[in-house]
Tab-separated table of C-alpha atoms in Angstrom:
chain	number	residue	atom	x	y	z
A	190	UNK	CA	0.000	0.000	0.000
A	191	UNK	CA	1.293	3.439	-0.831
A	192	UNK	CA	-0.362	5.183	2.095
A	193	UNK	CA	-2.831	4.835	4.934
A	194	UNK	CA	-4.667	7.886	6.235
A	195	UNK	CA	-6.343	8.254	9.594
A	196	UNK	CA	-7.930	11.671	9.495
A	197	UNK	CA	-8.747	11.922	13.189
A	198	UNK	CA	-5.791	12.128	15.545
A	199	UNK	CA	-8.054	12.163	18.623
A	200	UNK	CA	-11.624	11.066	19.198
A	201	UNK	CA	-13.196	11.906	22.563
A	202	UNK	CA	-16.430	10.049	23.292
A	203	UNK	CA	-18.622	9.343	26.301
A	204	UNK	CA	-18.976	5.857	27.706
A	205	UNK	CA	-21.726	3.771	26.045
A	206	UNK	CA	-21.805	6.061	22.998
A	207	UNK	CA	-21.082	4.729	19.495
A	208	UNK	CA	-17.783	5.503	17.816
A	209	UNK	CA	-16.291	5.370	14.320
A	210	UNK	CA	-12.565	5.653	13.615
A	211	UNK	CA	-11.885	6.428	9.996
A	212	UNK	CA	-9.242	4.841	7.790
A	213	UNK	CA	-8.565	5.286	4.093
A	214	UNK	CA	-5.827	3.661	2.065
A	215	UNK	CA	-4.307	4.024	-1.364
A	216	UNK	CA	-2.787	1.193	-3.341
A	217	UNK	CA	-2.460	0.185	-6.958
A	218	UNK	CA	-2.846	-3.505	-6.085
A	219	UNK	CA	-4.995	-5.652	-3.822
A	220	UNK	CA	-4.427	-5.169	-0.115
A	221	UNK	CA	-5.040	-6.829	3.194
A	222	UNK	CA	-6.239	-4.486	5.942
A	223	UNK	CA	-5.725	-4.476	9.696
A	224	UNK	CA	-6.601	-2.568	12.818
A	225	UNK	CA	-4.125	-2.669	15.686
A	226	UNK	CA	-4.705	-1.320	19.198
A	227	UNK	CA	-2.132	-0.039	21.658
A	228	UNK	CA	-3.296	0.224	25.262
A	229	UNK	CA	-1.308	2.497	27.599
A	230	UNK	CA	2.135	1.053	28.370
A	231	UNK	CA	1.552	-1.997	26.186
A	232	UNK	CA	2.674	-3.167	22.754
A	233	UNK	CA	0.593	-3.193	19.579
A	234	UNK	CA	-2.049	-5.915	19.432
A	235	UNK	CA	-4.040	-7.054	16.420
A	236	UNK	CA	-7.704	-6.109	16.787
A	237	UNK	CA	-9.094	-7.445	13.506
A	238	UNK	CA	-8.137	-8.007	9.887
A	239	UNK	CA	-9.642	-8.269	6.442
A	240	UNK	CA	-8.046	-10.725	4.028
A	241	UNK	CA	-10.882	-11.810	1.733
A	242	UNK	CA	-14.495	-12.941	1.775
A	243	UNK	CA	-17.056	-11.065	3.832
A	244	UNK	CA	-16.296	-7.364	3.846
A	245	UNK	CA	-17.472	-7.033	7.450
A	246	UNK	CA	-15.039	-8.338	10.063
A	247	UNK	CA	-15.467	-8.389	13.816
A	248	UNK	CA	-13.264	-8.533	16.884
A	249	UNK	CA	-13.931	-10.446	20.073
A	250	UNK	CA	-14.532	-7.252	22.066
A	251	UNK	CA	-17.319	-5.787	19.962
A	252	UNK	CA	-15.451	-3.771	17.338
A	253	UNK	CA	-16.193	-4.234	13.656
A	254	UNK	CA	-14.746	-2.872	10.431
A	255	UNK	CA	-16.059	-2.896	6.901
A	256	UNK	CA	-13.875	-3.061	3.812
A	257	UNK	CA	-15.214	-0.725	1.134
A	258	UNK	CA	-13.214	-1.150	-2.059
A	259	UNK	CA	-14.937	1.625	-4.011
A	260	UNK	CA	-14.225	4.150	-1.259
A	261	UNK	CA	-10.860	2.576	-0.337
A	262	UNK	CA	-11.906	2.665	3.304
A	263	UNK	CA	-11.753	0.363	6.314
A	264	UNK	CA	-13.495	2.286	9.092
A	265	UNK	CA	-13.621	0.845	12.610
A	266	UNK	CA	-16.875	1.018	14.581
A	267	UNK	CA	-18.258	0.048	17.949
A	268	UNK	CA	-21.898	0.599	18.908
A	269	UNK	CA	-21.179	1.202	22.616
A	270	UNK	CA	-17.724	1.965	24.008
A	271	UNK	CA	-16.320	1.261	27.469
A	272	UNK	CA	-13.750	3.117	29.507
A	273	UNK	CA	-11.410	0.186	28.879
A	274	UNK	CA	-11.457	0.910	25.126
A	275	UNK	CA	-9.332	4.003	25.749
A	276	UNK	CA	-6.240	3.400	23.616
A	277	UNK	CA	-4.478	4.355	20.396
A	278	UNK	CA	-5.813	2.632	17.294
A	279	UNK	CA	-3.731	2.116	14.162
A	280	UNK	CA	-5.014	1.153	10.740
A	281	UNK	CA	-2.563	-0.733	8.528
A	282	UNK	CA	-2.438	-2.187	5.039
A	283	UNK	CA	-0.160	-4.543	3.148
A	284	UNK	CA	-0.055	-5.281	-0.553
A	285	UNK	CA	-0.950	-8.928	-1.062
A	286	UNK	CA	2.444	-9.595	-2.642
A	287	UNK	CA	4.529	-7.982	0.087
A	288	UNK	CA	5.130	-8.302	3.813
A	289	UNK	CA	5.742	-4.693	4.879
A	290	UNK	CA	2.763	-3.191	6.694
A	291	UNK	CA	2.032	0.480	6.043
A	292	UNK	CA	0.506	2.124	9.105
A	293	UNK	CA	-1.597	5.210	9.530
A	294	UNK	CA	-0.580	7.822	12.076
A	295	UNK	CA	-3.032	6.547	14.678
A	296	UNK	CA	-6.222	7.735	16.371
A	297	UNK	CA	-6.329	8.223	20.114
A	298	UNK	CA	-9.727	7.113	21.440
A	299	UNK	CA	-10.501	8.739	24.753
A	300	UNK	CA	-13.587	7.320	26.468
A	301	UNK	CA	-14.959	9.586	29.182
A	302	UNK	CA	-17.372	8.586	31.968
B	257	UNK	CA	8.973	-16.991	25.597
B	258	UNK	CA	5.355	-16.024	25.730
B	259	UNK	CA	5.746	-12.963	23.549
B	260	UNK	CA	8.242	-10.961	21.534
B	261	UNK	CA	10.958	-9.749	23.853
B	262	UNK	CA	13.070	-6.663	23.176
B	263	UNK	CA	16.132	-5.388	25.010
B	264	UNK	CA	16.987	-2.855	26.171
B	265	UNK	CA	13.618	-1.307	26.874
B	266	UNK	CA	15.267	2.112	27.078
B	267	UNK	CA	18.574	3.338	25.719
B	268	UNK	CA	20.097	6.793	25.911
B	269	UNK	CA	23.198	7.309	23.804
B	270	UNK	CA	25.328	10.182	22.631
B	271	UNK	CA	25.322	11.395	19.060
B	272	UNK	CA	27.873	9.491	17.018
B	273	UNK	CA	27.850	6.341	19.147
B	274	UNK	CA	27.028	2.802	18.013
B	275	UNK	CA	23.879	1.072	19.293
B	276	UNK	CA	22.568	-2.489	19.182
B	277	UNK	CA	18.952	-3.421	19.847
B	278	UNK	CA	18.003	-7.036	20.395
B	279	UNK	CA	14.827	-8.926	19.566
B	280	UNK	CA	13.816	-12.389	20.723
B	281	UNK	CA	10.777	-13.496	18.689
B	282	UNK	CA	8.074	-15.926	19.688
B	283	UNK	CA	9.464	-19.454	19.597
B	284	UNK	CA	8.866	-21.125	16.229
B	285	UNK	CA	8.116	-17.913	14.362
B	286	UNK	CA	10.066	-17.865	11.110
B	287	UNK	CA	9.227	-14.308	10.079
B	288	UNK	CA	10.686	-11.343	11.946
B	289	UNK	CA	10.149	-7.631	11.335
B	290	UNK	CA	11.666	-4.378	12.534
B	291	UNK	CA	9.664	-1.156	12.586
B	292	UNK	CA	10.433	2.329	13.860
B	293	UNK	CA	7.866	4.600	15.484
B	294	UNK	CA	8.511	8.300	15.966
B	295	UNK	CA	6.443	10.438	18.295
B	296	UNK	CA	2.941	10.999	16.972
B	297	UNK	CA	3.431	8.694	14.021
B	298	UNK	CA	2.503	5.153	13.147
B	299	UNK	CA	5.145	2.452	12.912
B	300	UNK	CA	7.344	2.597	9.831
B	301	UNK	CA	8.683	-0.589	8.249
B	302	UNK	CA	12.445	-1.136	8.298
B	303	UNK	CA	13.253	-4.751	7.432
B	304	UNK	CA	11.743	-8.237	7.195
B	305	UNK	CA	13.511	-11.568	7.757
B	306	UNK	CA	12.305	-14.953	6.630
B	307	UNK	CA	14.543	-17.372	8.493
B	308	UNK	CA	18.107	-16.101	8.472
B	309	UNK	CA	17.855	-13.970	5.362
B	310	UNK	CA	16.641	-10.411	4.944
B	311	UNK	CA	13.820	-10.828	2.447
B	312	UNK	CA	12.988	-7.133	2.301
B	313	UNK	CA	15.250	-4.366	3.628
B	314	UNK	CA	13.690	-1.568	1.594
B	315	UNK	CA	12.729	0.381	4.711
B	316	UNK	CA	16.215	0.844	6.129
B	317	UNK	CA	16.764	4.617	5.897
B	318	UNK	CA	20.482	4.555	5.070
B	319	UNK	CA	23.634	2.486	5.405
B	320	UNK	CA	24.039	3.380	9.074
B	321	UNK	CA	21.287	0.869	9.805
B	322	UNK	CA	21.892	-2.863	9.605
B	323	UNK	CA	20.148	-5.927	10.992
B	324	UNK	CA	21.107	-9.568	11.341
B	325	UNK	CA	19.428	-12.820	12.293
B	326	UNK	CA	22.259	-15.349	12.068
B	327	UNK	CA	20.471	-18.425	13.423
B	328	UNK	CA	16.937	-17.632	12.324
B	329	UNK	CA	15.751	-16.713	15.795
B	330	UNK	CA	17.170	-13.724	17.696
B	331	UNK	CA	17.766	-10.584	15.659
B	332	UNK	CA	19.918	-7.530	16.297
B	333	UNK	CA	19.330	-4.091	14.815
B	334	UNK	CA	22.564	-2.137	14.620
B	335	UNK	CA	22.816	1.624	14.226
B	336	UNK	CA	26.169	3.246	13.539
B	337	UNK	CA	27.092	6.886	14.093
B	338	UNK	CA	23.741	7.648	15.707
B	339	UNK	CA	22.058	10.971	15.001
B	340	UNK	CA	19.425	12.839	17.016
B	341	UNK	CA	16.896	12.035	14.292
B	342	UNK	CA	17.298	8.329	15.086
B	343	UNK	CA	15.473	8.877	18.380
B	344	UNK	CA	12.335	6.726	18.242
B	345	UNK	CA	10.785	3.522	19.496
B	346	UNK	CA	12.161	0.534	17.620
B	347	UNK	CA	9.580	-2.232	17.410
B	348	UNK	CA	10.260	-5.855	16.669
B	349	UNK	CA	7.543	-8.243	15.558
B	350	UNK	CA	7.254	-11.859	14.504
B	351	UNK	CA	4.782	-14.152	12.779
B	352	UNK	CA	4.465	-17.889	12.366
B	353	UNK	CA	4.991	-17.750	8.618
B	354	UNK	CA	5.760	-15.182	5.997
B	355	UNK	CA	2.325	-14.871	4.445
B	356	UNK	CA	1.046	-11.267	4.503
B	357	UNK	CA	-2.191	-12.323	6.178
B	358	UNK	CA	-0.464	-14.015	9.110
B	359	UNK	CA	-1.017	-12.325	12.459
B	360	UNK	CA	2.029	-10.275	13.413
B	361	UNK	CA	2.879	-10.063	17.133
B	362	UNK	CA	4.717	-6.960	18.319
B	363	UNK	CA	7.099	-6.482	21.198
B	364	UNK	CA	6.855	-3.492	23.528
B	365	UNK	CA	9.721	-1.764	21.796
B	366	UNK	CA	13.121	-0.302	22.579
B	367	UNK	CA	13.006	3.427	23.256
B	368	UNK	CA	16.144	5.005	21.795
B	369	UNK	CA	17.099	8.557	22.699
B	370	UNK	CA	20.111	10.135	21.033
B	371	UNK	CA	21.414	13.203	22.860
């Protein structure tokens, strides 16, 4: 992937509210798409990924992302956030023929009580 | 070990000095990656190993940076003649195989500060 753009550097939201973190990518070839999460003082962890098949993918903790090829987007959503979701979220893409992930600059999700 | 282990966790060095950062991947993982993350940015790819060989080193910024993985397990990232612009978190990651869809597991990083 040539680039991955996360337009929102910070997203403040109240607990139990819905949230959407936006991600757009550019690539001249097919890509695989990922969302990683980094909790405070921890390493990056894979949240979910799209490789093929259903364009809607889900994580075990209630997040989902939808691959939209026409809009070159892979936005992350959760219908109701918890305080514990406070973290930095990174969108990433890799061309199907390569191994090097291209990351966006990250979105800091701040869940307030 | 249980996860990807990186040492040192923090390193402060003077401009011009040589630095080595070590990565111990998850046992059995054949693919190993190095990334660099500057403040306020996402991780940036440096190099990818499949086994002992560097399969893709296109992300290394210049010839001051070099990485090895002599036995296909532990890897060392070496930085010569460090500059202040090298200050960043250096992340190591590993995956079971080299397929792009394989889950990549990241270490907590080595924070390098060049003064």
